[in-house]
Structure formats: C-alpha cells, structure tokens
Coordinates of N, CA and C in Angstrom, one line a residue:
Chain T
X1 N -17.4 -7.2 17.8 CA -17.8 -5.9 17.4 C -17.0 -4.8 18.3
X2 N -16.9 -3.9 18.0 CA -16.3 -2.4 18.9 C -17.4 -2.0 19.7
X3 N -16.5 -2.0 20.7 CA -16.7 -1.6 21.9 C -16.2 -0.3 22.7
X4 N -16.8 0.2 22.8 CA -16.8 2.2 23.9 C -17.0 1.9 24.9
X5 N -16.3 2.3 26.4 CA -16.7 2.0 27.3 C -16.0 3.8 27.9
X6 N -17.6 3.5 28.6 CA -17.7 5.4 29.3 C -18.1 4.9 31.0
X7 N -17.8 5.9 31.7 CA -17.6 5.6 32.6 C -19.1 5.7 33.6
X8 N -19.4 5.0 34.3 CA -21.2 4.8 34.5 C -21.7 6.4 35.2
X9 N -20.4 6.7 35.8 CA -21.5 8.3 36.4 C -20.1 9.3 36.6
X10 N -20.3 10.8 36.6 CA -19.8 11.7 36.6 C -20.1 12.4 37.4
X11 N -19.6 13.2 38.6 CA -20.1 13.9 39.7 C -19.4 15.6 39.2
X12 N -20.1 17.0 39.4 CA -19.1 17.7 39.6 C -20.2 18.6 40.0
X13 N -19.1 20.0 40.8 CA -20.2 20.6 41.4 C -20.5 21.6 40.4
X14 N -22.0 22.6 40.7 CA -22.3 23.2 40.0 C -21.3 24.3 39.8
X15 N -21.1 25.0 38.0 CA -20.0 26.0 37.4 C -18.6 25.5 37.5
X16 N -18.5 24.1 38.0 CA -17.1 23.2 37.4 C -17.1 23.1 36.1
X17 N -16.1 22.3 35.8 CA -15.8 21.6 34.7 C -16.0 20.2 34.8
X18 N -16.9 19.4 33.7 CA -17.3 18.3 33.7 C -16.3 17.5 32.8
X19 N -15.6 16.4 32.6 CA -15.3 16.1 31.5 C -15.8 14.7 31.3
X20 N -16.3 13.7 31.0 CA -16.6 12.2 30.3 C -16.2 11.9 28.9
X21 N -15.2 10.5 29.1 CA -14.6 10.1 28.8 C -15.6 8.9 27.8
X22 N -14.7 8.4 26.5 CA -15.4 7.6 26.1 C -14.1 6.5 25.5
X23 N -13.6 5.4 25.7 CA -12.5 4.9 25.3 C -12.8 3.7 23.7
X24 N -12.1 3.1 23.0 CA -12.2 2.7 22.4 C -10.8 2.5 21.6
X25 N -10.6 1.6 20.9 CA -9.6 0.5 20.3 C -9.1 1.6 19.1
X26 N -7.6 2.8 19.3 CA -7.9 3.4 18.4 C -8.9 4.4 17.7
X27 N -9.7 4.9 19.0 CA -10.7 5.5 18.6 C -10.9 6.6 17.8
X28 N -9.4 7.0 17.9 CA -8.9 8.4 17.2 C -9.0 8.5 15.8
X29 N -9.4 7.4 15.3 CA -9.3 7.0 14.2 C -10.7 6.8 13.4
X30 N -11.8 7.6 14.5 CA -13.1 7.0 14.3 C -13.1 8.5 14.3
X31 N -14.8 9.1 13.7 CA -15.5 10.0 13.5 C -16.8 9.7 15.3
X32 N -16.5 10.7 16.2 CA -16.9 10.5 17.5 C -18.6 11.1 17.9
X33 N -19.5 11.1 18.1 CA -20.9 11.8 18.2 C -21.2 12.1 19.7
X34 N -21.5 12.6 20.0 CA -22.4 12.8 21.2 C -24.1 13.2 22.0
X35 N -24.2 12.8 22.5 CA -25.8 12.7 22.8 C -25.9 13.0 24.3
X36 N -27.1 13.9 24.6 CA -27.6 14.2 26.1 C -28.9 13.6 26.1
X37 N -29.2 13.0 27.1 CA -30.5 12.4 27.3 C -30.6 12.8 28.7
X38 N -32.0 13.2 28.4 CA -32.7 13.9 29.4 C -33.6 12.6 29.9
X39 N -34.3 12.6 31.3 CA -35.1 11.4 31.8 C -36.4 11.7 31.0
X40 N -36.9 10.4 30.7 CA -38.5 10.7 29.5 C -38.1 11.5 28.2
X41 N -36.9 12.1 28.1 CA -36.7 12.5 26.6 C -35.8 11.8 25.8
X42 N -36.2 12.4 24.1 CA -35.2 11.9 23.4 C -33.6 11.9 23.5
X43 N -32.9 11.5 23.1 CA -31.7 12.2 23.1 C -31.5 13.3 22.0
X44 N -30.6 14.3 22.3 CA -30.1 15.1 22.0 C -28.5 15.3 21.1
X45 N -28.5 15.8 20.0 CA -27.2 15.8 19.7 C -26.6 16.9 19.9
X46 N -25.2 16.6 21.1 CA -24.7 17.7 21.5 C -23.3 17.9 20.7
X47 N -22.6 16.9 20.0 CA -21.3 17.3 20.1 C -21.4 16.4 18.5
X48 N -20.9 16.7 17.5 CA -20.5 15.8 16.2 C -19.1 16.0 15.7
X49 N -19.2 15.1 14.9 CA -17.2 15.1 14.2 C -16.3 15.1 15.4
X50 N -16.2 14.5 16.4 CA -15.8 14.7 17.4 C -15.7 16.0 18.6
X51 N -15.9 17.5 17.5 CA -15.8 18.7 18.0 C -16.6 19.4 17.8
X52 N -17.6 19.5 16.9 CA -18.4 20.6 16.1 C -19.7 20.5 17.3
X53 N -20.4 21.5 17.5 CA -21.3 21.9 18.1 C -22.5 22.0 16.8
X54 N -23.6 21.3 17.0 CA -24.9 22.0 16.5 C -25.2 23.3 17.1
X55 N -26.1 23.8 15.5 CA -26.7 25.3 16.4 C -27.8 25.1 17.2
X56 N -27.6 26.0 18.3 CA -28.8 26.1 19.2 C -27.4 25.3 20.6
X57 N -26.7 25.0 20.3 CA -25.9 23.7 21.6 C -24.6 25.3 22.3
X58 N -24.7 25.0 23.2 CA -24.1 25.9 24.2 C -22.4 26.1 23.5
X59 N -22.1 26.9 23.6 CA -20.8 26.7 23.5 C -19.1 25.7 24.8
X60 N -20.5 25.7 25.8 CA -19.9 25.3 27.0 C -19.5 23.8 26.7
X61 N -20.1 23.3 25.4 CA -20.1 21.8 25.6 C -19.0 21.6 24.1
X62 N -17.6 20.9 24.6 CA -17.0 20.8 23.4 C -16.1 19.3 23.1
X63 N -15.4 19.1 22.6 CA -15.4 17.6 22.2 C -14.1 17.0 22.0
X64 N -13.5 16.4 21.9 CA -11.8 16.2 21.6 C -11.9 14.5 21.4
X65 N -10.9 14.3 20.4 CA -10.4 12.7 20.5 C -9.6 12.9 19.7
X66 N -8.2 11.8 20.5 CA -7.5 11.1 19.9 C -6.8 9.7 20.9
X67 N -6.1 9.3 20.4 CA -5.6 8.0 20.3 C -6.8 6.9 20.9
X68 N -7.0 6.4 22.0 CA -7.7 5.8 22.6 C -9.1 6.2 23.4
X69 N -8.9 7.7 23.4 CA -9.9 8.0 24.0 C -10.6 9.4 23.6
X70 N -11.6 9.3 23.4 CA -12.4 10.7 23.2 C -13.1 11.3 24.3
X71 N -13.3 12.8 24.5 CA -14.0 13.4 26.0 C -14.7 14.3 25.1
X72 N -15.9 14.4 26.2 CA -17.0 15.6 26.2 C -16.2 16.1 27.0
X73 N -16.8 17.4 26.9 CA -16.6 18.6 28.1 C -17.0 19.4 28.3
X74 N -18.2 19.5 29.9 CA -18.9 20.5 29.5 C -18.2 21.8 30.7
X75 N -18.5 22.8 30.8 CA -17.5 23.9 31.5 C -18.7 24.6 32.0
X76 N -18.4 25.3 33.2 CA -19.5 25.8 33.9 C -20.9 25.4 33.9
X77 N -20.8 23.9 34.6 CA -22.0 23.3 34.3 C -22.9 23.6 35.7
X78 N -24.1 23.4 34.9 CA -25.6 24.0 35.6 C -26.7 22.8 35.8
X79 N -27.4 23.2 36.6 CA -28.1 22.1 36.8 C -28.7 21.2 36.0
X80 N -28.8 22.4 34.9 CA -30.0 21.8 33.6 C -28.9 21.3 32.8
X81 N -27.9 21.1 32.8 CA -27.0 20.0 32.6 C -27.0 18.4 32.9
X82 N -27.6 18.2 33.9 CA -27.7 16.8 34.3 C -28.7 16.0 33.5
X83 N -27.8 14.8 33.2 CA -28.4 13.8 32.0 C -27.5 12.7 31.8
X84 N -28.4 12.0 31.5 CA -27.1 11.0 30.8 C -26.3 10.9 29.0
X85 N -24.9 11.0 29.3 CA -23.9 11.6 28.0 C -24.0 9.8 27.1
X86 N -24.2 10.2 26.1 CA -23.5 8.4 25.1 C -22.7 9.1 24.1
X87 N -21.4 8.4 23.7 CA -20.8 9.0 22.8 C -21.0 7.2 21.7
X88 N -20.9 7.8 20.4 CA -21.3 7.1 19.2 C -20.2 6.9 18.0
X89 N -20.0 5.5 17.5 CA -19.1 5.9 16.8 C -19.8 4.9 15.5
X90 N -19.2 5.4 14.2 CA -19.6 4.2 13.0 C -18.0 3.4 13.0
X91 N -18.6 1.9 12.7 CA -17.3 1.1 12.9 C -17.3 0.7 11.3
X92 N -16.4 -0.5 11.3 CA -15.8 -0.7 9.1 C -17.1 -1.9 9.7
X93 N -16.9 -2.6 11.0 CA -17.6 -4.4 11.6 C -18.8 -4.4 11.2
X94 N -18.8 -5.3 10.7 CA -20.4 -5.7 9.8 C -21.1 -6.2 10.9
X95 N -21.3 -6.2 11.9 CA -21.9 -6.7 12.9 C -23.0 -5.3 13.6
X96 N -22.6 -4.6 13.4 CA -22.8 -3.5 14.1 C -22.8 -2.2 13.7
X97 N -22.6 -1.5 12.3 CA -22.1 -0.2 12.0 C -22.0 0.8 13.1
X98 N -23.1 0.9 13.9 CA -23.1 1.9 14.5 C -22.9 1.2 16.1
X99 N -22.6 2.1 17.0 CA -21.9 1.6 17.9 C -22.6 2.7 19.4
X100 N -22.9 2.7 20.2 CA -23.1 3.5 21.5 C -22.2 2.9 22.5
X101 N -21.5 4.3 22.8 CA -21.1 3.4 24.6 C -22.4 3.5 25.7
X102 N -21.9 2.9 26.6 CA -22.8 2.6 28.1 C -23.5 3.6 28.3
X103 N -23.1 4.9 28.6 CA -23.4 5.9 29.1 C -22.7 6.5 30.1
X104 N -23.3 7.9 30.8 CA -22.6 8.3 31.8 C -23.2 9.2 32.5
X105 N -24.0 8.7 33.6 CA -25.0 9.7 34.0 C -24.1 11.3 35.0
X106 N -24.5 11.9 34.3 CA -23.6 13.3 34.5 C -24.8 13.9 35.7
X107 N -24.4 13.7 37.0 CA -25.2 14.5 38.4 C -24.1 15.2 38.7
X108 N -24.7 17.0 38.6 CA -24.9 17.9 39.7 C -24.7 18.2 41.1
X109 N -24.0 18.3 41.7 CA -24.1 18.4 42.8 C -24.7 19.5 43.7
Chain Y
X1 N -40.8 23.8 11.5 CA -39.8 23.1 12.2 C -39.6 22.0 11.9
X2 N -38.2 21.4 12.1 CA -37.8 19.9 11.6 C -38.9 18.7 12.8
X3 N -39.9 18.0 12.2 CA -40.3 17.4 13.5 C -40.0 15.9 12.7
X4 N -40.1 15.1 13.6 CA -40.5 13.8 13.7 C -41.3 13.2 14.6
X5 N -42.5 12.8 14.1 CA -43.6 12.6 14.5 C -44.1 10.9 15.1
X6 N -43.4 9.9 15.8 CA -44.0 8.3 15.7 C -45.1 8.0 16.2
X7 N -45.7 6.6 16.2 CA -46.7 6.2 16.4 C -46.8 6.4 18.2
X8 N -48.1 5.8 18.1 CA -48.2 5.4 19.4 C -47.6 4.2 20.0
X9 N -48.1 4.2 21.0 CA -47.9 2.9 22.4 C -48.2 1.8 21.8
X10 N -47.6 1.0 22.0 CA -47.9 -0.8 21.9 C -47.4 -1.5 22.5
X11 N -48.4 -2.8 23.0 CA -48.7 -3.8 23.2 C -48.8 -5.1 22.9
X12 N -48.1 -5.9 23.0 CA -47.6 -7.1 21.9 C -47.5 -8.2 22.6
X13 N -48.2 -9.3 22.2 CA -48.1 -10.5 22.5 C -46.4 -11.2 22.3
X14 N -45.7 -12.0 22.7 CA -44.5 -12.6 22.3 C -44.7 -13.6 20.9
X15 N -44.5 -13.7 20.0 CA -44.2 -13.9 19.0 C -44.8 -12.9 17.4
X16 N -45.7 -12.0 18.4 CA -45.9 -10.9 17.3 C -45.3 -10.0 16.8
X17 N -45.9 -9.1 15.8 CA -45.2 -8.3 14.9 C -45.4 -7.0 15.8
X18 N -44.6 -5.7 15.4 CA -45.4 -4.5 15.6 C -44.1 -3.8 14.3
X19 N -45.0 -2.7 13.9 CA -44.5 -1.8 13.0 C -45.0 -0.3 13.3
X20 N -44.0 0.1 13.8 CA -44.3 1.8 13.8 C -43.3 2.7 13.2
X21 N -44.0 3.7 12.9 CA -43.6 4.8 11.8 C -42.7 6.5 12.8
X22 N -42.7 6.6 11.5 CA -42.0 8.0 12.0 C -42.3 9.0 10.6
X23 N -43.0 10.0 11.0 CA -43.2 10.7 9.7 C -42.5 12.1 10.1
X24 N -42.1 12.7 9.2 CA -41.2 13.7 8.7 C -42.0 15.2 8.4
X25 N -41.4 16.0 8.6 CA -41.9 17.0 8.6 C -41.0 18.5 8.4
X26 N -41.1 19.4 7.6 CA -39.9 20.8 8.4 C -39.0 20.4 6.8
X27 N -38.6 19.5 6.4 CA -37.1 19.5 5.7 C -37.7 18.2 4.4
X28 N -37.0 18.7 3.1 CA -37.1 17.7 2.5 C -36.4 16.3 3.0
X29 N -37.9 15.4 2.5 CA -37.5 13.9 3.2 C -36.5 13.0 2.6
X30 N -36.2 12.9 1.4 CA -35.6 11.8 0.9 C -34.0 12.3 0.7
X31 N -33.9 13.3 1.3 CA -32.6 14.0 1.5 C -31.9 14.0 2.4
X32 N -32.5 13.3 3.8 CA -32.1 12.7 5.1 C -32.5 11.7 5.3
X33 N -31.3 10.6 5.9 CA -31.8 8.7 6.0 C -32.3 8.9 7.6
X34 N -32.7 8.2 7.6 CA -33.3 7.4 9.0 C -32.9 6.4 9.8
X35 N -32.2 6.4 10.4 CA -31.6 4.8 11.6 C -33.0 5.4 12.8
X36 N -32.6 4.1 13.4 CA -33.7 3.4 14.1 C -32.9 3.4 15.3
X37 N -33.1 3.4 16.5 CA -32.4 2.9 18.0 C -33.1 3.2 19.0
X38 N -33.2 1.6 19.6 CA -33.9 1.5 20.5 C -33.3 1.5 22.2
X39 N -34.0 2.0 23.5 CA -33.4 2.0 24.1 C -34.6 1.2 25.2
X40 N -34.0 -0.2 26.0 CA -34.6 -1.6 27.2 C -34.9 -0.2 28.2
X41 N -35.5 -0.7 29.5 CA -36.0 -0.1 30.4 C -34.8 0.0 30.7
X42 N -34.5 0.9 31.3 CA -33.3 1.3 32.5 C -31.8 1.0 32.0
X43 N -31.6 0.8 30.3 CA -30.4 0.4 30.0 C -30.4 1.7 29.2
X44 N -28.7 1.5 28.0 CA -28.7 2.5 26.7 C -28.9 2.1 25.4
X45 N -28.4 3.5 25.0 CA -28.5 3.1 23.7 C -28.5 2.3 22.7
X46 N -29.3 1.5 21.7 CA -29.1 0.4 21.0 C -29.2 0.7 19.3
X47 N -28.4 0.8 18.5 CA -28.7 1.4 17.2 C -29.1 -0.3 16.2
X48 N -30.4 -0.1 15.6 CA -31.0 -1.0 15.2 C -30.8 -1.1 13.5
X49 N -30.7 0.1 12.8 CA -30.3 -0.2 11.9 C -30.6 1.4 10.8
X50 N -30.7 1.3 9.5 CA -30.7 2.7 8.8 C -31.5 2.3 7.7
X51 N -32.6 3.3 7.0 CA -32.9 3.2 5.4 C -32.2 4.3 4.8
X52 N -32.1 4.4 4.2 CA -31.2 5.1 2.5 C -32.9 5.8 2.2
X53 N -32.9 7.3 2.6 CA -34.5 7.8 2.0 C -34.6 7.7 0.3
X54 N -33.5 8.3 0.1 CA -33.8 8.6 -1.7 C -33.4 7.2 -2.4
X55 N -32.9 6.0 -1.5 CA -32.8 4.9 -2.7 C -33.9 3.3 -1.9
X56 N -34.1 3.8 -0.6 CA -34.6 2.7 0.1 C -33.5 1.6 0.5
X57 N -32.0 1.8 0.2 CA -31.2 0.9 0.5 C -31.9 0.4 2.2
X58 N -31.2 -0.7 2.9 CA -30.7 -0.4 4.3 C -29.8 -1.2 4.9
X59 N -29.6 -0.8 6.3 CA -28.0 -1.7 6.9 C -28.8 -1.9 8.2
X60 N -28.8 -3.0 8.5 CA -29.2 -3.3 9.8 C -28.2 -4.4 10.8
X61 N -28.4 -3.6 12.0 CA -27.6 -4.4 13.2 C -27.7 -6.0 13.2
X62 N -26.7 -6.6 13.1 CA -26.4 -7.9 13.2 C -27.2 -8.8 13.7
X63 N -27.8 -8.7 14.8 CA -28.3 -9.0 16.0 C -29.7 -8.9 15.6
X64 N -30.7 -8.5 14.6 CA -31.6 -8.3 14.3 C -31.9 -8.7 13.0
X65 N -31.0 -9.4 11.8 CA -31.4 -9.7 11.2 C -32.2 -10.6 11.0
X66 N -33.1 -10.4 9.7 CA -34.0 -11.8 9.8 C -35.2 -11.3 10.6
X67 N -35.2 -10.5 11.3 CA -36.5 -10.1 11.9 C -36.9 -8.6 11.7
X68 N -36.1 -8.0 11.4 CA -36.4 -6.2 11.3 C -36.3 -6.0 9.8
X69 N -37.6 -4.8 9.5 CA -37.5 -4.4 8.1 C -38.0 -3.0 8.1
X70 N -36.8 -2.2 7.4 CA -36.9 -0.7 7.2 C -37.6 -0.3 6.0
X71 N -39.0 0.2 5.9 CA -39.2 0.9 4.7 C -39.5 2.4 4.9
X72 N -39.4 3.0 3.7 CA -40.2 4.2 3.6 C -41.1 4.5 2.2
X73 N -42.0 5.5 2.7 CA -42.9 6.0 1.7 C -42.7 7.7 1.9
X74 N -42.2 7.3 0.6 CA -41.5 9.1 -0.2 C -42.6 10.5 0.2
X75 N -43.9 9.3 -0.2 CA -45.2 10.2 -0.6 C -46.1 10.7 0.3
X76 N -45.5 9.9 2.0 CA -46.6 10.5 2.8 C -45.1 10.9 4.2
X77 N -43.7 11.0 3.4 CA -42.8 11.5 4.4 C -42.6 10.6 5.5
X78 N -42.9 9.2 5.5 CA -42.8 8.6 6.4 C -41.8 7.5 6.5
X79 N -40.9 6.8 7.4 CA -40.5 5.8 7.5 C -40.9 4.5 8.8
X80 N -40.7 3.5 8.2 CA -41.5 2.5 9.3 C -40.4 1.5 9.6
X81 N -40.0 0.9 10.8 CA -39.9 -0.2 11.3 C -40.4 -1.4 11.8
X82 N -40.5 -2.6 11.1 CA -41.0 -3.6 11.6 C -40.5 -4.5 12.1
X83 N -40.4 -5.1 13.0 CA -40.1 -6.0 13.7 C -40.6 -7.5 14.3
X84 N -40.5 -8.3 14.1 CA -41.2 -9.8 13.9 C -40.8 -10.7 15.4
X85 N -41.6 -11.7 15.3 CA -41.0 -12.7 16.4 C -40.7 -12.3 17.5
X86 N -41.3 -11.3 18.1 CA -41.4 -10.5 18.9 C -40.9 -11.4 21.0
X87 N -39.9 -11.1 21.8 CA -39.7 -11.5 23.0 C -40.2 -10.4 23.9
X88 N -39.8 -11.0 25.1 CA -39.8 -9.7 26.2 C -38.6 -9.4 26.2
X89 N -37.6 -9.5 25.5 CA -36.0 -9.3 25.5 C -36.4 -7.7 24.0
X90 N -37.1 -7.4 23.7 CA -37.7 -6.7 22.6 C -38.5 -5.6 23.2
X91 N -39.0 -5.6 24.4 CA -39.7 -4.1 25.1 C -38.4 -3.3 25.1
X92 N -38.9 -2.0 24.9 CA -38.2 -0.8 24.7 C -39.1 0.2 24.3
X93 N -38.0 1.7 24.0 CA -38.6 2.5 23.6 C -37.6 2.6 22.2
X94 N -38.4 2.9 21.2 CA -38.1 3.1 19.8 C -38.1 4.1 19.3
X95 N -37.0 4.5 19.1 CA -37.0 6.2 18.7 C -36.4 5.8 17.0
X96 N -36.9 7.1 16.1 CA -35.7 7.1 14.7 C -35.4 8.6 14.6
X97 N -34.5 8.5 14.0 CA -33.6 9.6 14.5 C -33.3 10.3 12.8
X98 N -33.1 11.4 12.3 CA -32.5 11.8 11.1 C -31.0 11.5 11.0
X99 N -30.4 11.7 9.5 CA -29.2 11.7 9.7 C -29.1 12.6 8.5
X100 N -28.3 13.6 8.2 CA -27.6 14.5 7.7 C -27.7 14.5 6.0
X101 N -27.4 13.1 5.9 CA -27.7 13.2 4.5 C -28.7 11.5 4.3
X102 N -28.8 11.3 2.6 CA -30.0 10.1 2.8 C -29.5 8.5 3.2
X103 N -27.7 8.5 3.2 CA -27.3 7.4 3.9 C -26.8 7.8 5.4
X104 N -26.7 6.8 6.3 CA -26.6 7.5 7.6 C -24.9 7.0 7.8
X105 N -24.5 6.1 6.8 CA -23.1 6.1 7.9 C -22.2 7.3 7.7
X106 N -21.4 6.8 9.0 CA -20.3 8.0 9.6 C -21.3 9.3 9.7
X107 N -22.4 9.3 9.8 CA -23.0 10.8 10.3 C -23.9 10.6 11.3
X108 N -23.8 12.0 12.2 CA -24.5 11.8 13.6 C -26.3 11.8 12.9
X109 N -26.8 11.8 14.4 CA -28.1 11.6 14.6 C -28.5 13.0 15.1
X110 N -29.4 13.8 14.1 CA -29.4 15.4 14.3 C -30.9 15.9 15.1
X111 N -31.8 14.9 14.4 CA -32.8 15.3 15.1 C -33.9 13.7 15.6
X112 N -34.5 14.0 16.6 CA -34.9 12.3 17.0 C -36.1 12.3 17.0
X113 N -37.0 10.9 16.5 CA -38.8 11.4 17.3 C -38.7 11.3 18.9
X114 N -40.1 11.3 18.9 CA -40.2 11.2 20.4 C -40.0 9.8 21.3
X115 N -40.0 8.9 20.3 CA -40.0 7.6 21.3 C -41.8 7.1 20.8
X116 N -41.6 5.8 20.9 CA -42.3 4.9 20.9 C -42.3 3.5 21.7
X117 N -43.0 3.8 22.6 CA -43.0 2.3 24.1 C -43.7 1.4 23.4
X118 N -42.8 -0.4 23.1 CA -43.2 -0.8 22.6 C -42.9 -2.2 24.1
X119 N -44.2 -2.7 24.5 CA -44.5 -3.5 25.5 C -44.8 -5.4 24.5
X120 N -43.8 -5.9 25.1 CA -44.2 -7.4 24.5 C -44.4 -8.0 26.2
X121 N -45.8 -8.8 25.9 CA -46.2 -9.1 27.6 C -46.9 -10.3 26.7
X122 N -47.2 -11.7 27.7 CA -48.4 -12.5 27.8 C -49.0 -12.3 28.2

C-alpha cells in the first residue's frame, strides 16, 4: 500500500516560518489534504487540494506539492499553532484508499 | 451549524461487537458521505473506511474487512459503524468525519465528530 512518511516533530520559534514535509512515491500526482490535531481534539482540516484553505483557516497556513514531496506551511506561527500536522492522500491501491502519514508534532518554541 | 454528534464511551469485552453512530446535523445529509478513522492511544491517524450517504454504497480498508460494517439511516441523519471480533489491538478513539460530496474518494475530510473512546479490556 502507499506510504507518506512526515517527519515525527517540527521545532520553530514563535512568528517563524514552519514548513512539514510529507513525501510519497510520486506524490505529485496525488490530490494532498491536511489536518491539525489539537491534544483531546478532533482533527481539523486545514489545507485541501494540496493548496486551498477552508473558510474560517488562516491564511498563514498554505500547501504546495509536487514531485515527491508535498509541504504545509505555516508563516508567523503562534503558539496556538502547536499540534500535530497529518497530511492525507487517496491512492488507485485497493488495500487502503485512503492513506495518512505519521504525523508531525509541530512545537513552538 | 454543521455538527456531528457520536455516541458515547465503550467498553468491550475481546471478541465483542460495538457499534457507534454519528448523527448529522446543520447540512443536508445524504449529500455528504461519511468515512470513519480511527486513531490507538498515542499513535495516528487510521482511515477505516467510507458509506456513499445517498446510495449506501461502501469502501472499506483492507485490514478490516470481514469485520466492519458501515450503515446509514437517511431518516434519523445518522451513520453507524460496527465492528466485530473485537481485540485490544481495536481500543481507539473513533471519529467519522464528512466528506464534501455523498462519495468520499479523492475528497478531504471537512468536518469531524467528536471522537468516541472505544476500550476492549478482559
């Protein structure tokens, strides 16, 4: 089955630039999602179609993929930023349609 | 407002069933599908599978067949997961999630319930 592999933690200081990474076999070639999870909450959808923002979602948080690898990006991040990122993809693999990477717990410094 | 509303807490013997719901609220129902994903203590994300609201189709994760079954009832906005043969490799928290239109592939996960802690113990 396809496999995403994100990197397990993200450090940056507060009002940096965050970026996490999500890799995958040709990914660029996939439709990319993204998700904030808060500790004790649902997840959140922050990023779709690889770029598009929901309304209500910051503008600070925006999305990019091609070839191998897709990134979040969040810019001037804040403390209420900190969570853990999953990016999502649908595969053709009958094993699995849908797909999460690992995660990537995104700490504030 | 769009909600999604699931059951409570459970407690499960190992080789039991549990079935919990998710009812719908805010948006016409049979116009957005439902996947299911569960997430183990201290691990991620696990996507378990999808119903089709307006036809009841569904597609479920590999790894689950044979024991998970997705229905819905149109009439009371609800969708339910059940799950069988129950391990300790099976505690999690169960969330279902909307999806955009009434099939879920290739589209994100827009709005989620709250989670449902589902405990399989002797």
């Amino acid at each position: 089955s396809y496999v995403l592999t994100q990197p397990p933690s993200v450090s940056v200081a507060p009002g940096q630039t965050a970026t996490i990474s999500c890799g995958g076999n040709n990914i660029g070639s996939n439709v990319v999602h993204w998700y904030q999870q808060k500790p004790g909450q649902a997840p959140v959808l922050v990023v779709y179609h690889d770029s598009a923002r929901p309304s209500g979602i910051s503008e600070r948080f925006s999305g990019s993929n091609s070839g191998n690898t897709a990134t979040l990006t969040i810019t001037s991040v804040a403390a209420a930023d900190e969570a853990d990122y999953y990016c999502q993809v649908w595969d053709s693999s009958i094993e699995s349609p849908a797909v999460f990477g690992g995660g990537t717990k995104l700490t504030v410094l | 407002q769009v909600q999604l509303v699931q059951s409570g807490a459970e407690v499960k013997k190992p080789g039991a069933s549990v079935k919990v719901s998710c009812q719908a609220s805010g948006y016409t129902f049979n116009s957005f599908g439902v996947s299911w994903v569960r997430q183990a203590p201290g691990q991620g994300l696990a996507w378990m599978g999808y119903i089709n609201t307006q036809t009841g189709d569904t597609n479920y994760a590999q790894n689950l067949r044979g024991r998970v079954t997705m229905t819905r009832d149109t009439s009371t906005r609800t969708a339910y997961m059940e799950l069988r043969s129950l391990t300790s490799d099976d505690t999690a928290v169960y969330f279902c999630a909307r999806c955009p239109t009434p099939s879920c592939y290739l589209k994100a996960f827009d709005r989620w319930g709250q989670g449902t802690v589902v405990t399989v113990s002797s």
